Amino acid sequence: MYKRNICIFIFPLLCWGFNAASATSVKMIYVSYPNDEEISMPDSSKHTTNKMDSARIYHAAGIVKNDLKDYPSAIFYFTKAIQLDSTLALAFLSRAHAKNKLLDYRGAVKDYDQALKFPLTWEESYEAYFNKGLAQALLKNLQSAMADFSAAIKINPDYADAYYNRSIAKGKTGDLKGELADISKAIALKPTDSHSYNSRGIVRSMMGNYREALQDYTQAIQLDNKNSNAYFNRAIIYYEQNEYISSLDDFTSAIQIKPDADTYNRRGNVKFRLNNFRGAFEDYTQALKKEPRHYLAYLNRGQVKFSLKDYKSAIDDFTMAIHLKDDFSIAYYNRGLAKGILKDFKGEIEDYTKAIEFKPNYEDAYFKRGVAKYYTNDKQGGCADLNAAVKQGSNPAYDYLVKHCR
């Protein structure tokens, strides 16, 4: 798992920000809007102003509500503006933004489509396509999102943010080469953007180009030494390359900036590799304080307890991991090992069976279940499991099979 920053909304005339990573679902919003009597507007029936002027006044009132983050009221005013002047493109664009803030991405897409039917300025045009693309991406309409980002790029070929977000959409469709090309273009256009270097590092990591990925993460950190994601991602590569001290340093830097559960869990893994079991235990525990449903932290803390021969407590952690993820094959396997040491052979065999149920080619589980069956007087079943483990490529199972089942 790598970390990146994605999707920043940009809108003409107003400075608004939106982090798409925090909006993980689309939900219905039920709101009550203000009544007409609650706002002070010119009386068009007395011809003190025409409808277009009134529409712009309503639009301005909506902008005020947007600035106050009162998005339901903003939508009300923008809708009134549109009712008075159905060609007021800025009202559609503004209402789309407010709908985005309320996670109504489908409604936002419709408003962007309406706005794009009317003449827009050069800047308004490419930003409308860009923001529409972001909304499509959040709806997981990746092909439509890429088409909108491409439209923005066609209008403004130097639009780095459009290349950046199109690269992410391409990556989600499995087009790593296209993702790399787009993120590289974004970097060429905006060479001081730390997040783009981090994202390119992720792509290169996924393509197996770890040397250049490390260079990108390092450049991201040099541009922004508070970029916790770049430290996190570089630490992963160091870990995979068995450079545990460097990995530990980077996870520690990431925690100092953003102390989240995943980073504590990862640093715990490094400490475990360094045989610092107390430090690993503390990090897994800290991860669980941050995120009580972090099943990996329960699994890993259970492994620390197992290594310290605290088998009963290890079983408790493995059980919690299974409770949170009921198809967690390795947690069943580890719990089976602990039960076997405590001579709960029935429970041991049951856990290995569950591990195999969720991972049918689990050679270690077949091997251990075979041994457990053999020693509980089920020689036939034990030898059958040992044969299954051998077919999966288990050398220990082969040695045991030759010795006990011939």
Short mmCIF file of C-alpha atoms in Angstrom, two decimals:
data_model
loop_
_atom_site.label_atom_id
_atom_site.label_comp_id
_atom_site.label_asym_id
_atom_site.label_seq_id
_atom_site.Cartn_x
_atom_site.Cartn_y
_atom_site.Cartn_z
CA MET A 1 0.00 0.00 0.00
CA TYR A 2 1.41 3.33 -1.11
CA LYS A 3 0.12 6.76 -0.15
CA ARG A 4 -0.51 9.74 -2.36
CA ASN A 5 -2.41 13.01 -2.42
CA ILE A 6 -5.08 13.34 -5.08
CA CYS A 7 -7.60 15.69 -6.60
CA ILE A 8 -7.61 19.34 -5.63
CA PHE A 9 -10.62 21.30 -6.91
CA ILE A 10 -9.91 24.60 -8.60
CA PHE A 11 -12.70 27.01 -9.47
CA PRO A 12 -12.65 30.34 -11.28
CA LEU A 13 -13.10 33.55 -9.29
CA LEU A 14 -13.18 31.80 -5.92
CA CYS A 15 -10.48 30.02 -3.99
CA TRP A 16 -11.97 26.70 -2.86
CA GLY A 17 -10.20 23.49 -1.93
CA PHE A 18 -11.43 19.91 -1.93
CA ASN A 19 -9.53 16.79 -0.98
CA ALA A 20 -11.12 13.92 -2.87
CA ALA A 21 -9.35 11.34 -0.75
CA SER A 22 -11.56 12.28 2.21
CA ALA A 23 -14.80 11.86 0.26
CA THR A 24 -15.13 8.11 -0.03
CA SER A 25 -18.85 7.74 -0.60
CA VAL A 26 -21.80 9.46 -2.23
CA LYS A 27 -24.77 9.93 0.07
CA MET A 28 -28.15 11.59 -0.17
CA ILE A 29 -28.36 14.99 1.51
CA TYR A 30 -31.70 16.06 2.96
CA VAL A 31 -31.74 19.75 3.79
CA SER A 32 -34.20 22.54 4.45
CA TYR A 33 -33.72 25.64 2.34
CA PRO A 34 -34.49 29.22 3.36
CA ASN A 35 -37.81 30.71 2.30
CA ASP A 36 -38.06 33.55 -0.17
CA GLU A 37 -39.07 35.83 2.69
CA GLU A 38 -35.74 35.27 4.41
CA ILE A 39 -33.76 37.06 1.71
CA SER A 40 -33.94 40.64 0.58
CA MET A 41 -34.16 40.88 -3.19
CA PRO A 42 -35.44 43.52 -5.61
CA ASP A 43 -39.12 43.18 -6.49
CA SER A 44 -39.03 42.42 -10.19
CA SER A 45 -42.81 42.82 -10.39
CA LYS A 46 -42.26 46.55 -9.89
CA HIS A 47 -39.71 46.52 -12.71
CA THR A 48 -36.99 47.92 -10.45
CA THR A 49 -34.67 45.44 -12.08
CA ASN A 50 -34.87 42.83 -14.82
CA LYS A 51 -34.63 39.10 -14.35
CA MET A 52 -30.98 38.88 -15.40
CA ASP A 53 -29.95 41.47 -12.84
CA SER A 54 -31.97 39.65 -10.18
CA ALA A 55 -30.28 36.40 -11.15
CA ARG A 56 -26.87 37.93 -10.61
CA ILE A 57 -27.92 39.25 -7.22
CA TYR A 58 -29.08 35.78 -6.20
CA HIS A 59 -25.81 34.36 -7.52
CA ALA A 60 -23.84 36.87 -5.43
CA ALA A 61 -25.85 35.88 -2.36
CA GLY A 62 -24.99 32.25 -3.07
CA ILE A 63 -21.30 33.12 -3.21
CA VAL A 64 -21.58 34.68 0.24
CA LYS A 65 -23.19 31.49 1.56
CA ASN A 66 -20.46 29.42 -0.09
CA ASP A 67 -17.82 31.48 1.66
CA LEU A 68 -19.63 30.79 4.94
CA LYS A 69 -19.71 27.06 4.04
CA ASP A 70 -23.48 27.11 4.20
CA TYR A 71 -23.78 24.98 1.08
CA PRO A 72 -27.52 24.13 1.26
CA SER A 73 -28.36 27.83 1.35
CA ALA A 74 -25.84 28.50 -1.42
CA ILE A 75 -27.57 25.89 -3.59
CA PHE A 76 -30.90 27.55 -2.90
CA TYR A 77 -29.64 30.94 -4.11
CA PHE A 78 -27.85 29.50 -7.15
CA THR A 79 -31.04 27.64 -8.08
CA LYS A 80 -33.04 30.85 -7.80
CA ALA A 81 -30.50 32.54 -10.07
CA ILE A 82 -30.83 29.75 -12.63
CA GLN A 83 -34.63 29.94 -12.51
CA LEU A 84 -34.42 33.64 -13.35
CA ASP A 85 -31.67 33.26 -15.97
CA SER A 86 -31.20 29.74 -17.30
CA THR A 87 -28.18 30.88 -19.33
CA LEU A 88 -26.15 32.07 -16.31
CA ALA A 89 -23.25 29.62 -16.62
CA LEU A 90 -21.52 30.84 -13.47
CA ALA A 91 -24.56 29.88 -11.42
CA PHE A 92 -24.34 26.31 -12.72
CA LEU A 93 -20.61 26.22 -12.00
CA SER A 94 -21.10 27.62 -8.50
CA ARG A 95 -23.94 25.23 -7.74
CA ALA A 96 -21.81 22.32 -8.95
CA HIS A 97 -19.14 23.28 -6.45
CA ALA A 98 -21.65 23.45 -3.59
CA LYS A 99 -23.02 20.04 -4.58
CA ASN A 100 -19.51 18.65 -4.53
CA LYS A 101 -19.13 19.89 -0.99
CA LEU A 102 -22.29 17.97 -0.05
CA LEU A 103 -20.92 14.87 -1.84
CA ASP A 104 -23.65 15.11 -4.48
CA TYR A 105 -21.25 14.30 -7.32
CA ARG A 106 -23.95 13.22 -9.76
CA GLY A 107 -25.71 16.52 -9.31
CA ALA A 108 -22.41 18.33 -9.77
CA VAL A 109 -21.71 16.51 -13.05
CA LYS A 110 -25.15 17.56 -14.37
CA ASP A 111 -24.45 21.18 -13.48
CA TYR A 112 -21.03 21.13 -15.13
CA ASP A 113 -22.65 19.69 -18.26
CA GLN A 114 -25.21 22.50 -18.25
CA ALA A 115 -22.55 25.18 -17.78
CA LEU A 116 -20.50 23.79 -20.66
CA LYS A 117 -23.43 24.31 -23.04
CA PHE A 118 -22.94 28.07 -22.73
CA PRO A 119 -20.07 30.35 -23.78
CA LEU A 120 -17.41 30.36 -21.08
CA THR A 121 -14.09 32.12 -20.75
CA TRP A 122 -10.97 30.13 -21.61
CA GLU A 123 -10.20 29.62 -17.93
CA GLU A 124 -13.76 28.75 -16.99
CA SER A 125 -13.91 26.16 -19.79
CA TYR A 126 -10.88 24.09 -18.88
CA GLU A 127 -11.59 24.31 -15.17
CA ALA A 128 -15.19 23.19 -15.70
CA TYR A 129 -13.98 20.10 -17.54
CA PHE A 130 -11.33 19.50 -14.88
CA ASN A 131 -13.75 19.75 -11.97
CA LYS A 132 -16.27 17.60 -13.78
CA GLY A 133 -13.53 15.02 -14.25
CA LEU A 134 -12.85 15.02 -10.52
CA ALA A 135 -16.52 14.43 -9.77
CA GLN A 136 -16.60 11.58 -12.30
CA ALA A 137 -13.52 10.06 -10.70
CA LEU A 138 -15.19 10.15 -7.28
CA LEU A 139 -18.14 8.32 -8.84
CA LYS A 140 -15.62 5.78 -10.17
CA ASN A 141 -16.55 6.70 -13.75
CA LEU A 142 -12.89 6.55 -14.72
CA GLN A 143 -13.30 6.57 -18.49
CA SER A 144 -15.53 9.64 -18.29
CA ALA A 145 -13.09 11.26 -15.87
CA MET A 146 -10.19 10.71 -18.25
CA ALA A 147 -12.24 12.14 -21.13
CA ASP A 148 -12.94 15.28 -19.09
CA PHE A 149 -9.32 15.69 -18.03
CA SER A 150 -8.32 15.27 -21.68
CA ALA A 151 -10.83 17.96 -22.67
CA ALA A 152 -9.29 20.30 -20.10
CA ILE A 153 -5.82 19.55 -21.45
CA LYS A 154 -6.96 20.17 -25.04
CA ILE A 155 -8.10 23.64 -24.02
CA ASN A 156 -5.08 24.30 -21.81
CA PRO A 157 -2.13 22.07 -22.79
CA ASP A 158 -0.10 23.40 -19.84
CA TYR A 159 -2.63 22.35 -17.20
CA ALA A 160 -0.44 20.34 -14.82
CA ASP A 161 -3.27 19.42 -12.44
CA ALA A 162 -5.24 17.84 -15.27
CA TYR A 163 -2.27 15.68 -16.26
CA TYR A 164 -1.77 14.75 -12.61
CA ASN A 165 -5.34 13.60 -12.06
CA ARG A 166 -5.61 11.91 -15.44
CA SER A 167 -2.51 9.94 -14.49
CA ILE A 168 -4.26 8.67 -11.34
CA ALA A 169 -7.32 7.64 -13.35
CA LYS A 170 -5.11 5.80 -15.83
CA GLY A 171 -3.37 4.02 -13.00
CA LYS A 172 -6.70 2.86 -11.58
CA THR A 173 -7.54 1.31 -14.95
CA GLY A 174 -4.19 -0.52 -14.99
CA ASP A 175 -2.49 1.70 -17.57
CA LEU A 176 0.79 2.21 -15.69
CA LYS A 177 2.68 3.40 -18.77
CA GLY A 178 0.04 6.03 -19.46
CA GLU A 179 0.04 6.99 -15.79
CA LEU A 180 3.81 7.42 -15.83
CA ALA A 181 3.69 9.54 -18.99
CA ASP A 182 1.04 11.86 -17.56
CA ILE A 183 2.64 12.30 -14.17
CA SER A 184 5.98 13.01 -15.83
CA LYS A 185 4.29 15.70 -17.93
CA ALA A 186 2.77 17.18 -14.78
CA ILE A 187 6.23 17.32 -13.21
CA ALA A 188 7.68 18.97 -16.30
CA LEU A 189 4.99 21.66 -16.07
CA LYS A 190 5.21 22.03 -12.29
CA PRO A 191 8.68 20.85 -11.21
CA THR A 192 8.32 22.08 -7.62
CA ASP A 193 5.26 19.96 -6.79
CA SER A 194 6.28 17.47 -4.11
CA HIS A 195 3.07 15.43 -4.43
CA SER A 196 3.69 14.76 -8.12
CA TYR A 197 7.12 13.32 -7.41
CA ASN A 198 5.57 11.14 -4.72
CA SER A 199 2.93 9.88 -7.17
CA ARG A 200 5.53 9.15 -9.84
CA GLY A 201 7.50 7.25 -7.23
CA ILE A 202 4.42 5.09 -6.60
CA VAL A 203 4.06 4.32 -10.31
CA ARG A 204 7.72 3.42 -10.64
CA SER A 205 7.50 1.25 -7.53
CA MET A 206 4.55 -0.61 -9.02
CA MET A 207 6.52 -1.10 -12.24
CA GLY A 208 9.46 -2.53 -10.26
CA ASN A 209 11.76 0.42 -10.92
CA TYR A 210 12.78 0.89 -7.30
CA ARG A 211 15.95 2.90 -7.90
CA GLU A 212 14.13 5.68 -9.75
CA ALA A 213 11.21 5.45 -7.31
CA LEU A 214 13.61 6.15 -4.45
CA GLN A 215 14.92 9.14 -6.36
CA ASP A 216 11.38 10.50 -6.78
CA TYR A 217 10.50 10.03 -3.12
CA THR A 218 13.74 11.72 -2.12
CA GLN A 219 13.02 14.64 -4.45
CA ALA A 220 9.51 14.91 -3.00
CA ILE A 221 10.99 15.14 0.49
CA GLN A 222 13.57 17.70 -0.57
CA LEU A 223 10.80 19.88 -2.01
CA ASP A 224 8.60 19.43 1.07
CA ASN A 225 10.12 17.92 4.19
CA LYS A 226 6.60 17.66 5.66
CA ASN A 227 5.41 15.26 2.96
CA SER A 228 4.61 12.29 5.20
CA ASN A 229 3.45 10.15 2.28
CA ALA A 230 6.85 10.38 0.60
CA TYR A 231 8.61 9.28 3.79
CA PHE A 232 6.08 6.44 4.16
CA ASN A 233 6.52 5.23 0.58
CA ARG A 234 10.32 5.47 0.65
CA ALA A 235 10.30 3.50 3.91
CA ILE A 236 8.39 0.69 2.19
CA ILE A 237 11.06 0.34 -0.48
CA TYR A 238 13.84 0.37 2.10
CA TYR A 239 11.95 -2.33 4.01
CA GLU A 240 11.56 -4.50 0.90
CA GLN A 241 15.30 -4.10 0.24
CA ASN A 242 16.09 -5.18 3.83
CA GLU A 243 17.48 -1.73 4.65
CA TYR A 244 15.69 -1.75 7.98
CA ILE A 245 17.48 1.15 9.66
CA SER A 246 16.71 3.49 6.76
CA SER A 247 13.14 2.21 6.72
CA LEU A 248 12.82 2.80 10.45
CA ASP A 249 14.10 6.36 10.12
CA ASP A 250 11.60 7.18 7.37
CA PHE A 251 8.61 5.68 9.17
CA THR A 252 9.63 7.66 12.25
CA SER A 253 9.76 10.86 10.18
CA ALA A 254 6.32 10.07 8.75
CA ILE A 255 4.92 9.52 12.25
CA GLN A 256 6.34 12.81 13.47
CA ILE A 257 4.40 14.55 10.71
CA LYS A 258 1.26 12.40 10.61
CA PRO A 259 0.95 9.77 13.36
CA ASP A 260 -1.59 7.42 11.79
CA ALA A 261 -2.32 3.74 12.45
CA ASP A 262 -0.88 2.38 9.21
CA THR A 263 2.47 4.02 9.78
CA TYR A 264 2.73 2.79 13.36
CA ASN A 265 1.87 -0.71 12.14
CA ARG A 266 4.52 -0.55 9.41
CA ARG A 267 7.16 0.75 11.80
CA GLY A 268 6.24 -2.08 14.14
CA ASN A 269 7.05 -4.50 11.32
CA VAL A 270 10.50 -2.97 10.94
CA LYS A 271 11.19 -3.19 14.67
CA PHE A 272 10.05 -6.82 14.63
CA ARG A 273 12.58 -7.54 11.87
CA LEU A 274 15.23 -5.91 14.02
CA ASN A 275 14.19 -8.17 16.95
CA ASN A 276 13.03 -5.15 18.90
CA PHE A 277 9.94 -6.94 20.15
CA ARG A 278 9.10 -4.42 22.86
CA GLY A 279 9.27 -1.56 20.38
CA ALA A 280 7.19 -3.52 17.87
CA PHE A 281 4.60 -4.32 20.54
CA GLU A 282 4.36 -0.64 21.47
CA ASP A 283 3.90 0.43 17.85
CA TYR A 284 1.18 -2.16 17.16
CA THR A 285 -0.58 -1.09 20.35
CA GLN A 286 -0.34 2.54 19.29
CA ALA A 287 -1.79 1.61 15.89
CA LEU A 288 -4.75 0.01 17.64
CA LYS A 289 -5.29 3.10 19.76
CA LYS A 290 -5.45 5.13 16.57
CA GLU A 291 -7.63 2.59 14.75
CA PRO A 292 -9.26 -0.04 16.99
CA ARG A 293 -10.40 -2.08 13.96
CA HIS A 294 -6.93 -2.41 12.45
CA TYR A 295 -6.88 -6.18 11.97
CA LEU A 296 -3.29 -6.21 10.68
CA ALA A 297 -2.08 -4.60 13.90
CA TYR A 298 -3.85 -7.32 15.90
CA LEU A 299 -2.26 -9.99 13.72
CA ASN A 300 1.19 -8.46 14.07
CA ARG A 301 0.93 -7.86 17.79
CA GLY A 302 -0.18 -11.45 18.18
CA GLN A 303 2.96 -12.53 16.34
CA VAL A 304 5.09 -10.53 18.79
CA LYS A 305 3.37 -12.23 21.71
CA PHE A 306 3.87 -15.60 20.01
CA SER A 307 7.59 -14.87 19.62
CA LEU A 308 7.70 -14.00 23.32
CA LYS A 309 5.94 -17.33 24.09
CA ASP A 310 2.86 -15.59 25.47
CA TYR A 311 0.63 -17.98 23.53
CA LYS A 312 -2.67 -17.38 25.30
CA SER A 313 -2.46 -13.64 24.77
CA ALA A 314 -1.33 -14.21 21.18
CA ILE A 315 -4.48 -16.27 20.61
CA ASP A 316 -6.54 -13.35 21.88
CA ASP A 317 -5.00 -11.01 19.30
CA PHE A 318 -5.35 -13.53 16.47
CA THR A 319 -8.98 -14.00 17.47
CA MET A 320 -9.57 -10.24 17.32
CA ALA A 321 -8.00 -10.13 13.86
CA ILE A 322 -10.36 -12.91 12.74
CA HIS A 323 -13.33 -11.13 14.31
CA LEU A 324 -12.52 -8.05 12.23
CA LYS A 325 -11.73 -10.03 9.05
CA ASP A 326 -13.40 -13.41 9.08
CA ASP A 327 -11.58 -14.70 5.97
CA PHE A 328 -8.14 -13.86 7.36
CA SER A 329 -6.34 -17.11 6.54
CA ILE A 330 -2.97 -16.24 8.09
CA ALA A 331 -4.65 -15.30 11.38
CA TYR A 332 -6.33 -18.71 11.49
CA TYR A 333 -2.99 -20.34 10.69
CA ASN A 334 -1.11 -18.44 13.40
CA ARG A 335 -3.83 -19.14 15.95
CA GLY A 336 -3.61 -22.80 15.02
CA LEU A 337 0.12 -22.77 15.73
CA ALA A 338 -0.46 -21.24 19.16
CA LYS A 339 -3.22 -23.72 19.98
CA GLY A 340 -0.96 -26.60 18.97
CA ILE A 341 1.76 -25.46 21.37
CA LEU A 342 -0.89 -25.32 24.11
CA LYS A 343 -1.92 -28.89 23.11
CA ASP A 344 -5.38 -27.84 21.94
CA PHE A 345 -5.06 -30.16 18.94
CA LYS A 346 -8.75 -30.11 18.05
CA GLY A 347 -8.72 -26.30 17.94
CA GLU A 348 -5.42 -26.38 16.06
CA ILE A 349 -6.81 -28.63 13.33
CA GLU A 350 -9.99 -26.56 13.08
CA ASP A 351 -7.97 -23.37 12.56
CA TYR A 352 -5.77 -24.92 9.88
CA THR A 353 -8.96 -26.11 8.16
CA LYS A 354 -10.34 -22.55 8.18
CA ALA A 355 -7.04 -21.23 6.84
CA ILE A 356 -7.24 -23.72 3.95
CA GLU A 357 -10.90 -22.87 3.34
CA PHE A 358 -9.97 -19.26 2.64
CA LYS A 359 -6.64 -20.04 0.96
CA PRO A 360 -6.92 -23.42 -0.80
CA ASN A 361 -3.25 -23.54 -1.81
CA TYR A 362 -1.95 -22.84 1.72
CA GLU A 363 0.89 -25.38 1.81
CA ASP A 364 2.04 -24.58 5.36
CA ALA A 365 -1.49 -25.07 6.67
CA TYR A 366 -1.76 -28.45 4.92
CA PHE A 367 1.62 -29.45 6.35
CA LYS A 368 0.81 -28.41 9.91
CA ARG A 369 -2.66 -29.94 9.77
CA GLY A 370 -1.14 -33.15 8.47
CA VAL A 371 1.30 -33.30 11.37
CA ALA A 372 -1.47 -32.50 13.88
CA LYS A 373 -3.70 -35.22 12.45
CA TYR A 374 -0.86 -37.71 12.48
CA TYR A 375 -0.19 -37.11 16.16
CA THR A 376 -3.90 -37.35 17.03
CA ASN A 377 -4.03 -40.85 15.55
CA ASP A 378 -5.49 -39.85 12.20
CA LYS A 379 -2.62 -41.21 10.16
CA GLN A 380 -4.62 -41.54 6.96
CA GLY A 381 -5.87 -37.95 7.14
CA GLY A 382 -2.44 -36.71 8.16
CA CYS A 383 -0.70 -38.38 5.26
CA ALA A 384 -3.33 -37.06 2.86
CA ASP A 385 -2.63 -33.53 4.05
CA LEU A 386 1.11 -34.06 3.79
CA ASN A 387 0.64 -35.22 0.21
CA ALA A 388 -1.41 -32.09 -0.50
CA ALA A 389 1.34 -29.93 0.99
CA VAL A 390 3.98 -31.68 -1.14
CA LYS A 391 1.91 -30.99 -4.26
CA GLN A 392 1.94 -27.32 -3.25
CA GLY A 393 5.76 -27.46 -3.09
CA SER A 394 6.45 -27.95 0.63
CA ASN A 395 9.89 -29.48 1.23
CA PRO A 396 9.33 -30.00 5.00
CA ALA A 397 6.12 -31.86 4.19
CA TYR A 398 8.02 -34.11 1.77
CA ASP A 399 10.62 -35.00 4.42
CA TYR A 400 7.90 -35.75 6.97
CA LEU A 401 5.91 -37.78 4.43
CA VAL A 402 8.91 -39.96 3.55
CA LYS A 403 9.63 -40.61 7.22
CA HIS A 404 6.10 -41.33 8.48
CA CYS A 405 3.83 -42.26 5.57
CA ARG A 406 5.83 -44.86 3.61
#
